[in-house]
Amino acid sequence: MNLTLKIWRQKSAKDKGKIIDYAIGDVSPDMSFLEMLDVLNQDLIEKGEEPVAFDHDCREGICGSCSMFVNGQAHGPDSMVTVCQLHMRSFNDGDTIYIEPWRATAFPVIKDLIVDRSAFDRIQQAGGFISVNTSGNTQDANSIPIEKENADNAFDAATCIGCGACVASCKNSSAMLFVSAKVSQFALLPQGQVEATDRVMNMVKQMDDEGFGNCTNTGACEVECPKGISLENIARMNREYLSASFKG
Amino acid sequence: MSGILNSSIGRKFAMALSALFLMVFLLQHFAINILSVFSPDTFNDASHFMGTFWAVQYLLQPVLIFGVIFHFLMGFVLELKNNKARRVSYAKSNGGANSSWMSRNMLLTGLVVLAFMVLHFIDFWIPEINIKYIQGDMSGLMDPNVAESGFRYYEELVHKFQNPLRVGAYVLSFVLLSLHLLHGFNSAFQSVGANNKYTKGLKGFSKVYAIGIPLGFVFIALFHHFNH
């Protein structure tokens, strides 16, 4: 396959950045998207040019590092995948492919396609945990009966990998799908009840302070989420937040 | 509870509550207007009741005006905040792949509805306020000095819909209102935290409401335009 890549290049956080065109040939349909970028970078290095900086770690679809907006969609045209699981067979010979970093004020570009997603870390630190003494007194998890539906929904929420595709896809750069998944995974379990009020209040406050936008329920986040996190989590977070607000 | 409007979820909650209130009002407005098609006398009686009953005039009407203003102002506040959340746009964005046109263009459809409301207020509400509260005529009669002259509401309605430009503007506005409601109805329930086993049924009902009510208003406008 021969492709034209239109890639966002930005030397540093302060650089203005722009789209640069690259022609790449002999791309195998069996390559992953990141492997295709590896080939491009090898070519650039051999030419003495600066390779395209992009984030990656596991290349198994679970690290959530590869923050790329491919052809106008988070992680490209395939559903329920990250960019490492996106294969070149999803494109056609002669295609032009736009590759951009996540766009959100709360996710500033560090370099090229790498964005700073530490805003998510700070939201987690604000309440995405339970305070448990684990120094040798840990109870068996199954000692507390949990309704099957709640256990399943909590597990589904916990599959969020914090990749930021929800923020990238949302026209408002809202982080509510991410935050709601982190709130839900505890709100559905007895262990999460003790700190439930503070958790949702603090996490939502941190989310707002980071500069994420408001949810307008377009549902784009749910469609683009590589882990299929449901909008039901946002409704649950809304309930948790409103209930916590009235409690004071 | 304090400062709930300072949070993103609180603002959405307030936006949703005002939307739910306005949707109930719209249904009530339609229920009275459709009477004009079937029974001008009943329409006149209902209009006179709504226009003179103290609870409607001095309690519900101010709440309605507040609800309308709040909904629009909050819509702009949310839009401004959302624009700040993404200062650099994508070179290529394929929003159609993951969301509906209606959901992405609530501001546009809302602005058309706002423009329509200005026209609607000039057409009906301001003259009504003028007659009742400035001229002091609370009789609702075509000629306040002649008891047999009959109520004026039906005649005024028919008269307004004689102008094809006005009818065209109304029809266009109701199409945009329908698009606004097609997203807004379900969105309001999601914002207040209602996403459960009833959501699927609610989505079906929302389509009936979002298409049916504006279509009904279009029918009323066209009916009076072509039948008088």
CSV table of C-alpha atoms in Angstrom, one decimal:
chain,number,residue,atom,x,y,z
A,1,MET,CA,0.0,0.0,0.0
A,2,ASN,CA,1.1,3.5,-0.8
A,3,LEU,CA,-0.2,6.2,1.6
A,4,THR,CA,0.0,9.9,2.2
A,5,LEU,CA,0.3,10.8,5.8
A,6,LYS,CA,-0.7,14.2,7.1
A,7,ILE,CA,1.0,14.3,10.6
A,8,TRP,CA,0.9,17.0,13.2
A,9,ARG,CA,4.4,18.0,14.0
A,10,GLN,CA,5.2,20.2,17.0
A,11,LYS,CA,8.7,20.5,18.4
A,12,SER,CA,7.7,21.4,21.9
A,13,ALA,CA,4.8,22.5,24.1
A,14,LYS,CA,5.5,26.1,23.2
A,15,ASP,CA,5.9,25.5,19.4
A,16,LYS,CA,2.9,26.4,17.3
A,17,GLY,CA,3.0,23.2,15.3
A,18,LYS,CA,1.6,22.3,11.8
A,19,ILE,CA,0.5,19.4,9.6
A,20,ILE,CA,3.4,17.9,7.5
A,21,ASP,CA,2.8,15.6,4.6
A,22,TYR,CA,4.7,12.3,4.3
A,23,ALA,CA,4.6,9.8,1.5
A,24,ILE,CA,5.1,6.2,2.6
A,25,GLY,CA,5.2,3.1,0.4
A,26,ASP,CA,5.3,-0.7,0.8
A,27,VAL,CA,3.0,-0.7,3.7
A,28,SER,CA,1.7,-4.2,4.5
A,29,PRO,CA,-2.0,-4.5,5.3
A,30,ASP,CA,-1.0,-6.7,8.2
A,31,MET,CA,1.0,-4.0,9.9
A,32,SER,CA,-0.5,-2.4,12.9
A,33,PHE,CA,-0.8,1.4,12.7
A,34,LEU,CA,2.1,1.9,15.1
A,35,GLU,CA,4.3,-0.5,13.1
A,36,MET,CA,3.5,1.6,10.0
A,37,LEU,CA,4.7,4.7,12.0
A,38,ASP,CA,7.8,2.7,13.1
A,39,VAL,CA,8.6,2.2,9.4
A,40,LEU,CA,8.0,5.9,8.7
A,41,ASN,CA,10.3,6.9,11.6
A,42,GLN,CA,13.0,4.5,10.3
A,43,ASP,CA,12.9,6.2,6.9
A,44,LEU,CA,13.0,9.6,8.6
A,45,ILE,CA,16.0,8.6,10.7
A,46,GLU,CA,17.8,7.3,7.7
A,47,LYS,CA,17.2,10.6,5.9
A,48,GLY,CA,18.6,12.5,8.9
A,49,GLU,CA,15.2,13.9,9.9
A,50,GLU,CA,13.5,14.1,13.2
A,51,PRO,CA,11.3,11.0,13.8
A,52,VAL,CA,7.6,11.5,14.7
A,53,ALA,CA,7.2,11.4,18.5
A,54,PHE,CA,4.3,9.2,19.6
A,55,ASP,CA,3.4,7.5,22.9
A,56,HIS,CA,3.2,3.7,23.1
A,57,ASP,CA,3.8,1.1,25.7
A,58,CYS,CA,2.1,-2.3,25.7
A,59,ARG,CA,1.0,-2.5,22.1
A,60,GLU,CA,-1.7,-4.9,23.3
A,61,GLY,CA,-4.6,-2.4,23.7
A,62,ILE,CA,-4.5,-2.0,27.4
A,63,CYS,CA,-2.0,0.8,28.2
A,64,GLY,CA,-4.0,3.6,26.6
A,65,SER,CA,-0.9,5.5,25.7
A,66,CYS,CA,-1.3,6.0,21.9
A,67,SER,CA,-3.3,9.2,22.0
A,68,MET,CA,-3.8,9.6,18.2
A,69,PHE,CA,-6.8,11.1,16.3
A,70,VAL,CA,-6.7,9.2,13.0
A,71,ASN,CA,-8.7,10.5,10.1
A,72,GLY,CA,-11.0,12.4,12.4
A,73,GLN,CA,-11.7,9.7,14.9
A,74,ALA,CA,-10.0,8.7,18.2
A,75,HIS,CA,-7.8,5.6,17.5
A,76,GLY,CA,-9.0,5.6,13.9
A,77,PRO,CA,-12.0,4.1,12.1
A,78,ASP,CA,-12.3,0.7,13.8
A,79,SER,CA,-14.4,0.4,16.9
A,80,MET,CA,-13.3,-0.9,20.3
A,81,VAL,CA,-9.6,-0.7,19.5
A,82,THR,CA,-6.6,1.4,20.3
A,83,VAL,CA,-4.1,2.5,17.6
A,84,CYS,CA,-1.8,-0.5,18.3
A,85,GLN,CA,-4.7,-2.8,17.4
A,86,LEU,CA,-5.7,-0.8,14.4
A,87,HIS,CA,-4.3,-2.5,11.3
A,88,MET,CA,-3.5,-1.1,7.9
A,89,ARG,CA,-6.0,-3.3,6.3
A,90,SER,CA,-8.6,-0.8,7.5
A,91,PHE,CA,-7.2,1.6,4.9
A,92,ASN,CA,-7.0,1.5,1.2
A,93,ASP,CA,-4.0,1.9,-1.2
A,94,GLY,CA,-3.6,5.6,-2.1
A,95,ASP,CA,-5.4,6.8,1.0
A,96,THR,CA,-4.6,10.1,2.7
A,97,ILE,CA,-4.5,9.7,6.5
A,98,TYR,CA,-4.6,12.5,9.0
A,99,ILE,CA,-2.8,11.8,12.3
A,100,GLU,CA,-3.2,14.3,15.1
A,101,PRO,CA,-2.8,14.4,18.8
A,102,TRP,CA,-5.8,14.6,21.2
A,103,ARG,CA,-7.1,18.1,21.2
A,104,ALA,CA,-8.1,19.4,24.7
A,105,THR,CA,-7.0,22.3,26.7
A,106,ALA,CA,-6.5,19.9,29.6
A,107,PHE,CA,-4.3,17.6,27.4
A,108,PRO,CA,-1.6,20.0,26.2
A,109,VAL,CA,0.7,18.7,23.4
A,110,ILE,CA,4.2,17.9,24.7
A,111,LYS,CA,5.6,17.0,21.3
A,112,ASP,CA,4.2,15.9,17.9
A,113,LEU,CA,1.5,13.3,18.8
A,114,ILE,CA,2.3,13.0,22.5
A,115,VAL,CA,0.0,14.8,24.9
A,116,ASP,CA,0.2,15.3,28.7
A,117,ARG,CA,-2.6,13.3,30.2
A,118,SER,CA,-1.6,13.9,33.8
A,119,ALA,CA,-4.9,15.7,34.4
A,120,PHE,CA,-6.4,12.2,34.6
A,121,ASP,CA,-3.9,11.2,37.2
A,122,ARG,CA,-4.8,14.2,39.3
A,123,ILE,CA,-8.5,13.4,39.0
A,124,GLN,CA,-7.8,9.8,40.2
A,125,GLN,CA,-5.7,11.2,43.1
A,126,ALA,CA,-8.6,13.4,44.1
A,127,GLY,CA,-10.8,10.4,45.0
A,128,GLY,CA,-10.4,7.4,42.7
A,129,PHE,CA,-9.5,5.0,45.4
A,130,ILE,CA,-10.7,3.4,48.6
A,131,SER,CA,-8.8,3.7,51.9
A,132,VAL,CA,-8.0,0.2,53.1
A,133,ASN,CA,-5.4,-1.0,55.5
A,134,THR,CA,-3.6,-3.7,53.5
A,135,SER,CA,-0.8,-4.4,56.0
A,136,GLY,CA,-1.5,-8.1,56.5
A,137,ASN,CA,-5.2,-7.8,57.4
A,138,THR,CA,-6.6,-8.1,53.9
A,139,GLN,CA,-10.0,-9.8,53.8
A,140,ASP,CA,-11.0,-12.2,51.1
A,141,ALA,CA,-12.8,-10.2,48.5
A,142,ASN,CA,-15.6,-12.8,48.4
A,143,SER,CA,-16.4,-12.4,52.1
A,144,ILE,CA,-18.8,-9.6,51.3
A,145,PRO,CA,-21.8,-10.7,49.1
A,146,ILE,CA,-22.3,-8.4,46.1
A,147,GLU,CA,-25.2,-8.6,43.7
A,148,LYS,CA,-24.0,-10.1,40.4
A,149,GLU,CA,-25.3,-7.2,38.3
A,150,ASN,CA,-23.5,-4.7,40.4
A,151,ALA,CA,-20.3,-6.7,40.4
A,152,ASP,CA,-20.5,-7.0,36.6
A,153,ASN,CA,-21.2,-3.3,36.1
A,154,ALA,CA,-18.4,-2.3,38.5
A,155,PHE,CA,-16.0,-4.6,36.6
A,156,ASP,CA,-17.1,-3.1,33.2
A,157,ALA,CA,-16.5,0.4,34.6
A,158,ALA,CA,-13.1,-0.7,35.9
A,159,THR,CA,-12.0,-1.8,32.4
A,160,CYS,CA,-11.4,1.9,31.6
A,161,ILE,CA,-7.8,2.3,30.7
A,162,GLY,CA,-7.7,6.1,30.9
A,163,CYS,CA,-6.6,6.6,27.3
A,164,GLY,CA,-8.5,9.8,26.8
A,165,ALA,CA,-10.4,8.8,23.7
A,166,CYS,CA,-13.6,10.1,25.3
A,167,VAL,CA,-12.1,13.5,25.8
A,168,ALA,CA,-10.6,13.5,22.3
A,169,SER,CA,-13.9,12.5,20.7
A,170,CYS,CA,-16.2,14.8,22.6
A,171,LYS,CA,-16.9,18.1,20.9
A,172,ASN,CA,-16.6,19.7,24.3
A,173,SER,CA,-13.5,17.9,25.4
A,174,SER,CA,-15.5,16.5,28.4
A,175,ALA,CA,-13.9,13.9,30.6
A,176,MET,CA,-17.2,12.7,32.1
A,177,LEU,CA,-17.0,9.2,30.7
A,178,PHE,CA,-13.6,8.7,32.2
A,179,VAL,CA,-14.5,10.2,35.6
A,180,SER,CA,-17.9,8.4,35.7
A,181,ALA,CA,-16.2,5.1,35.1
A,182,LYS,CA,-13.8,5.7,38.0
A,183,VAL,CA,-16.7,6.8,40.2
A,184,SER,CA,-18.9,3.9,39.2
A,185,GLN,CA,-16.5,1.2,39.8
A,186,PHE,CA,-16.5,2.1,43.5
A,187,ALA,CA,-20.1,3.4,43.7
A,188,LEU,CA,-21.4,0.0,42.8
A,189,LEU,CA,-19.5,-1.9,45.4
A,190,PRO,CA,-19.9,-1.9,49.3
A,191,GLN,CA,-16.2,-1.0,49.7
A,192,GLY,CA,-16.8,2.2,47.9
A,193,GLN,CA,-19.7,3.5,50.0
A,194,VAL,CA,-17.7,4.9,52.9
A,195,GLU,CA,-16.0,7.6,50.9
A,196,ALA,CA,-18.7,7.9,48.2
A,197,THR,CA,-19.7,11.5,48.9
A,198,ASP,CA,-16.2,12.9,49.1
A,199,ARG,CA,-15.1,10.8,46.1
A,200,VAL,CA,-17.6,12.1,43.6
A,201,MET,CA,-17.4,15.7,44.9
A,202,ASN,CA,-13.6,15.8,44.8
A,203,MET,CA,-13.2,14.1,41.5
A,204,VAL,CA,-15.8,16.3,39.7
A,205,LYS,CA,-14.2,19.4,41.2
A,206,GLN,CA,-10.8,18.3,40.0
A,207,MET,CA,-12.2,17.5,36.5
A,208,ASP,CA,-13.7,21.0,36.3
A,209,ASP,CA,-10.5,22.6,37.6
A,210,GLU,CA,-8.5,20.9,34.9
A,211,GLY,CA,-10.5,22.7,32.3
A,212,PHE,CA,-12.5,19.8,30.7
A,213,GLY,CA,-15.8,20.8,29.1
A,214,ASN,CA,-19.4,19.9,29.9
A,215,CYS,CA,-21.1,16.7,28.8
A,216,THR,CA,-23.8,17.4,26.2
A,217,ASN,CA,-24.7,13.8,25.8
A,218,THR,CA,-23.7,13.4,22.2
A,219,GLY,CA,-22.6,9.9,23.0
A,220,ALA,CA,-19.4,10.2,20.9
A,221,CYS,CA,-17.3,9.1,23.9
A,222,GLU,CA,-19.2,5.8,24.3
A,223,VAL,CA,-18.9,5.0,20.6
A,224,GLU,CA,-15.1,5.8,20.5
A,225,CYS,CA,-14.2,4.2,23.8
A,226,PRO,CA,-11.9,1.2,23.1
A,227,LYS,CA,-13.3,-0.5,26.2
A,228,GLY,CA,-17.0,0.1,25.5
A,229,ILE,CA,-17.6,2.2,28.7
A,230,SER,CA,-21.3,3.0,28.8
A,231,LEU,CA,-23.1,6.3,29.1
A,232,GLU,CA,-25.0,4.7,32.0
A,233,ASN,CA,-21.9,5.5,34.0
A,234,ILE,CA,-22.3,9.2,33.4
A,235,ALA,CA,-25.9,9.1,34.5
A,236,ARG,CA,-24.8,7.2,37.6
A,237,MET,CA,-22.1,9.8,38.3
A,238,ASN,CA,-24.7,12.6,37.9
A,239,ARG,CA,-26.9,10.8,40.5
A,240,GLU,CA,-24.0,10.3,42.8
A,241,TYR,CA,-23.0,14.0,42.5
A,242,LEU,CA,-26.4,15.4,42.9
A,243,SER,CA,-27.1,13.1,45.9
A,244,ALA,CA,-23.7,14.1,47.4
A,245,SER,CA,-24.5,17.8,46.8
A,246,PHE,CA,-27.8,17.6,48.7
A,247,LYS,CA,-26.1,15.8,51.5
A,248,GLY,CA,-23.6,18.7,51.7
B,1,MET,CA,-25.6,22.1,48.0
B,2,SER,CA,-24.1,25.6,47.8
B,3,GLY,CA,-22.5,26.5,44.6
B,4,ILE,CA,-24.0,23.6,42.6
B,5,LEU,CA,-24.2,25.9,39.6
B,6,ASN,CA,-20.5,26.3,39.7
B,7,SER,CA,-20.0,22.6,38.8
B,8,SER,CA,-20.2,21.1,35.4
B,9,ILE,CA,-22.8,18.5,36.5
B,10,GLY,CA,-24.8,21.1,38.5
B,11,ARG,CA,-25.1,23.3,35.4
B,12,LYS,CA,-26.2,20.4,33.2
B,13,PHE,CA,-28.7,19.4,35.9
B,14,ALA,CA,-30.2,22.9,35.9
B,15,MET,CA,-30.2,23.0,32.1
B,16,ALA,CA,-32.0,19.7,32.1
B,17,LEU,CA,-34.6,20.8,34.6
B,18,SER,CA,-35.4,24.0,32.7
B,19,ALA,CA,-35.6,21.8,29.5
B,20,LEU,CA,-38.1,19.4,31.1
B,21,PHE,CA,-40.2,22.3,32.3
B,22,LEU,CA,-40.2,23.9,28.8
B,23,MET,CA,-41.2,20.5,27.3
B,24,VAL,CA,-44.1,20.2,29.6
B,25,PHE,CA,-45.1,23.8,28.7
B,26,LEU,CA,-44.8,23.0,25.0
B,27,LEU,CA,-47.2,20.1,25.4
B,28,GLN,CA,-49.7,22.2,27.3
B,29,HIS,CA,-49.4,25.0,24.6
B,30,PHE,CA,-50.0,22.4,21.9
B,31,ALA,CA,-53.0,20.9,23.7
B,32,ILE,CA,-54.7,24.3,23.7
B,33,ASN,CA,-53.7,25.3,20.2
B,34,ILE,CA,-54.9,22.1,18.6
B,35,LEU,CA,-58.4,23.0,19.9
B,36,SER,CA,-58.5,25.8,17.4
B,37,VAL,CA,-58.7,23.2,14.6
B,38,PHE,CA,-61.6,21.3,16.1
B,39,SER,CA,-63.5,23.8,18.1
B,40,PRO,CA,-63.0,27.6,17.9
B,41,ASP,CA,-65.3,28.2,20.9
B,42,THR,CA,-63.4,25.7,23.2
B,43,PHE,CA,-60.1,27.3,22.0
B,44,ASN,CA,-61.5,30.7,22.9
B,45,ASP,CA,-62.6,29.5,26.4
B,46,ALA,CA,-59.3,27.8,27.1
B,47,SER,CA,-57.3,30.8,25.9
B,48,HIS,CA,-59.4,33.2,28.0
B,49,PHE,CA,-58.9,31.0,31.0
B,50,MET,CA,-55.1,30.8,30.5
B,51,GLY,CA,-55.0,34.6,29.8
B,52,THR,CA,-56.9,35.7,32.9
B,53,PHE,CA,-56.6,33.0,35.6
B,54,TRP,CA,-54.4,34.5,38.3
B,55,ALA,CA,-52.3,31.4,39.0
B,56,VAL,CA,-51.4,31.1,35.3
B,57,GLN,CA,-50.7,34.8,34.9
B,58,TYR,CA,-48.9,35.7,38.1
B,59,LEU,CA,-47.3,32.3,39.1
B,60,LEU,CA,-46.8,30.1,36.0
B,61,GLN,CA,-46.1,32.9,33.5
B,62,PRO,CA,-43.1,34.4,35.5
B,63,VAL,CA,-41.7,30.9,36.0
B,64,LEU,CA,-42.1,30.2,32.3
B,65,ILE,CA,-40.3,33.5,31.4
B,66,PHE,CA,-37.5,32.7,33.9
B,67,GLY,CA,-37.3,29.2,32.5
B,68,VAL,CA,-36.9,30.4,28.9
B,69,ILE,CA,-34.3,33.0,29.8
B,70,PHE,CA,-32.4,30.6,32.1
B,71,HIS,CA,-32.3,27.9,29.4
B,72,PHE,CA,-30.9,30.2,26.8
B,73,LEU,CA,-28.4,31.9,29.0
B,74,MET,CA,-27.2,28.6,30.5
B,75,GLY,CA,-26.9,27.3,27.0
B,76,PHE,CA,-24.6,30.1,26.1
B,77,VAL,CA,-22.6,29.7,29.3
B,78,LEU,CA,-22.1,26.0,28.6
B,79,GLU,CA,-21.1,26.7,25.0
B,80,LEU,CA,-18.5,29.3,26.1
B,81,LYS,CA,-17.0,26.9,28.6
B,82,ASN,CA,-17.0,24.1,26.1
B,83,ASN,CA,-15.2,26.3,23.6
B,84,LYS,CA,-12.5,27.0,26.1
B,85,ALA,CA,-12.0,23.3,26.7
B,86,ARG,CA,-10.7,22.9,23.1
B,87,ARG,CA,-8.8,25.9,21.8
B,88,VAL,CA,-7.1,24.1,18.9
B,89,SER,CA,-9.4,22.3,16.6
B,90,TYR,CA,-8.7,19.1,14.7
B,91,ALA,CA,-7.6,19.5,11.1
B,92,LYS,CA,-10.0,16.6,10.3
B,93,SER,CA,-12.9,15.6,12.5
B,94,ASN,CA,-15.5,13.0,11.6
B,95,GLY,CA,-18.2,13.8,14.1
B,96,GLY,CA,-20.8,12.0,12.0
B,97,ALA,CA,-19.1,8.7,12.8
B,98,ASN,CA,-20.0,8.7,16.4
B,99,SER,CA,-22.8,11.2,17.1
B,100,SER,CA,-25.9,12.6,15.6
B,101,TRP,CA,-26.1,16.0,13.8
B,102,MET,CA,-28.7,17.1,16.3
B,103,SER,CA,-26.5,16.4,19.3
B,104,ARG,CA,-23.7,18.4,17.8
B,105,ASN,CA,-25.8,21.4,16.7
B,106,MET,CA,-27.9,22.2,19.7
B,107,LEU,CA,-26.6,25.8,19.7
B,108,LEU,CA,-27.6,26.3,16.1
B,109,THR,CA,-31.1,24.8,16.4
B,110,GLY,CA,-31.5,26.6,19.8
B,111,LEU,CA,-30.6,30.0,18.2
B,112,VAL,CA,-33.3,29.4,15.5
B,113,VAL,CA,-35.8,28.6,18.2
B,114,LEU,CA,-34.7,31.8,20.1
B,115,ALA,CA,-35.2,33.9,16.9
B,116,PHE,CA,-38.6,32.3,16.5
B,117,MET,CA,-39.6,33.1,20.1
B,118,VAL,CA,-38.8,36.8,19.4
B,119,LEU,CA,-41.1,36.7,16.4
B,120,HIS,CA,-43.7,34.8,18.4
B,121,PHE,CA,-43.6,37.2,21.3
B,122,ILE,CA,-44.0,40.2,18.9
B,123,ASP,CA,-46.9,38.4,17.2
B,124,PHE,CA,-48.9,37.2,20.2
B,125,TRP,CA,-47.4,37.8,23.7
B,126,ILE,CA,-46.6,41.6,23.5
B,127,PRO,CA,-50.0,42.5,22.0
B,128,GLU,CA,-51.7,40.4,24.6
B,129,ILE,CA,-49.8,42.1,27.5
B,130,ASN,CA,-50.6,45.5,25.9
B,131,ILE,CA,-54.3,44.8,25.7
B,132,LYS,CA,-54.6,43.3,29.2
B,133,TYR,CA,-52.2,45.2,31.3
B,134,ILE,CA,-51.6,48.5,29.6
B,135,GLN,CA,-55.0,49.2,28.0
B,136,GLY,CA,-56.6,47.3,31.0
B,137,ASP,CA,-59.0,45.3,28.9
B,138,MET,CA,-59.3,41.9,30.6
B,139,SER,CA,-62.6,41.0,28.9
B,140,GLY,CA,-61.0,39.0,26.0
B,141,LEU,CA,-63.8,40.3,23.8
B,142,MET,CA,-63.4,41.5,20.2
B,143,ASP,CA,-65.2,44.7,21.3
B,144,PRO,CA,-64.9,45.2,25.1
B,145,ASN,CA,-68.0,47.3,25.0
B,146,VAL,CA,-70.2,44.7,23.3
B,147,ALA,CA,-70.6,41.5,25.3
B,148,GLU,CA,-72.0,39.6,22.3
B,149,SER,CA,-69.0,40.4,20.1
B,150,GLY,CA,-67.3,37.1,21.3
B,151,PHE,CA,-63.8,36.3,22.3
B,152,ARG,CA,-61.0,37.7,20.1
B,153,TYR,CA,-58.4,34.9,20.5
B,154,TYR,CA,-59.5,32.6,17.6
B,155,GLU,CA,-59.8,35.5,15.2
B,156,GLU,CA,-56.4,36.8,16.1
B,157,LEU,CA,-54.9,33.4,15.6
B,158,VAL,CA,-56.5,33.0,12.1
B,159,HIS,CA,-55.5,36.5,11.1
B,160,LYS,CA,-51.8,36.0,12.0
B,161,PHE,CA,-51.6,32.8,9.9
B,162,GLN,CA,-52.8,34.6,6.7
B,163,ASN,CA,-49.3,35.9,5.9
B,164,PRO,CA,-47.4,33.1,4.0
B,165,LEU,CA,-44.0,34.5,5.1
B,166,ARG,CA,-45.0,34.2,8.8
B,167,VAL,CA,-46.3,30.7,8.2
B,168,GLY,CA,-43.1,29.8,6.4
B,169,ALA,CA,-41.0,31.1,9.3
B,170,TYR,CA,-43.1,29.2,11.8
B,171,VAL,CA,-42.8,25.9,9.8
B,172,LEU,CA,-39.0,26.3,9.5
B,173,SER,CA,-38.7,27.1,13.2
B,174,PHE,CA,-40.7,24.0,14.2
B,175,VAL,CA,-38.5,21.8,12.0
B,176,LEU,CA,-35.5,23.2,13.9
B,177,LEU,CA,-37.4,22.8,17.2
B,178,SER,CA,-38.0,19.1,16.3
B,179,LEU,CA,-34.3,18.6,15.7
B,180,HIS,CA,-33.5,20.3,19.0
B,181,LEU,CA,-35.9,18.1,20.8
B,182,LEU,CA,-34.8,14.9,19.1
B,183,HIS,CA,-31.5,15.2,21.1
B,184,GLY,CA,-32.7,17.4,24.0
B,185,PHE,CA,-35.5,15.2,25.2
B,186,ASN,CA,-33.3,12.2,26.1
B,187,SER,CA,-30.3,14.4,26.9
B,188,ALA,CA,-32.4,16.0,29.7
B,189,PHE,CA,-33.1,12.7,31.3
B,190,GLN,CA,-29.5,11.6,31.1
B,191,SER,CA,-28.4,14.8,32.7
B,192,VAL,CA,-30.6,14.3,35.7
B,193,GLY,CA,-29.2,10.8,36.1
B,194,ALA,CA,-32.0,8.8,34.6
B,195,ASN,CA,-30.4,6.1,32.4
B,196,ASN,CA,-32.0,2.7,33.3
B,197,LYS,CA,-34.3,-0.1,32.1
B,198,TYR,CA,-36.8,2.5,31.0
B,199,THR,CA,-34.4,4.4,28.8
B,200,LYS,CA,-35.1,2.4,25.7
B,201,GLY,CA,-38.8,3.0,26.0
B,202,LEU,CA,-38.2,6.7,26.8
B,203,LYS,CA,-36.1,7.0,23.6
B,204,GLY,CA,-39.1,5.7,21.6
B,205,PHE,CA,-41.5,8.1,23.3
B,206,SER,CA,-39.0,11.0,22.8
B,207,LYS,CA,-39.1,10.5,19.0
B,208,VAL,CA,-42.9,10.6,19.1
B,209,TYR,CA,-42.8,13.8,21.2
B,210,ALA,CA,-40.0,15.5,19.3
B,211,ILE,CA,-41.5,14.9,15.9
B,212,GLY,CA,-45.2,14.8,16.8
B,213,ILE,CA,-45.5,18.1,18.8
B,214,PRO,CA,-43.7,20.3,16.3
B,215,LEU,CA,-45.5,18.6,13.4
B,216,GLY,CA,-48.8,19.3,15.2
B,217,PHE,CA,-47.9,23.0,15.4
B,218,VAL,CA,-47.0,23.0,11.7
B,219,PHE,CA,-50.3,21.4,11.0
B,220,ILE,CA,-52.2,24.1,13.0
B,221,ALA,CA,-50.4,26.9,11.2
B,222,LEU,CA,-51.0,25.4,7.7
B,223,PHE,CA,-54.6,24.5,8.6
B,224,HIS,CA,-55.5,28.1,9.4
B,225,HIS,CA,-53.5,29.4,6.5
B,226,PHE,CA,-55.3,27.3,3.9
B,227,ASN,CA,-58.8,27.2,5.4
B,228,HIS,CA,-59.5,30.9,5.9
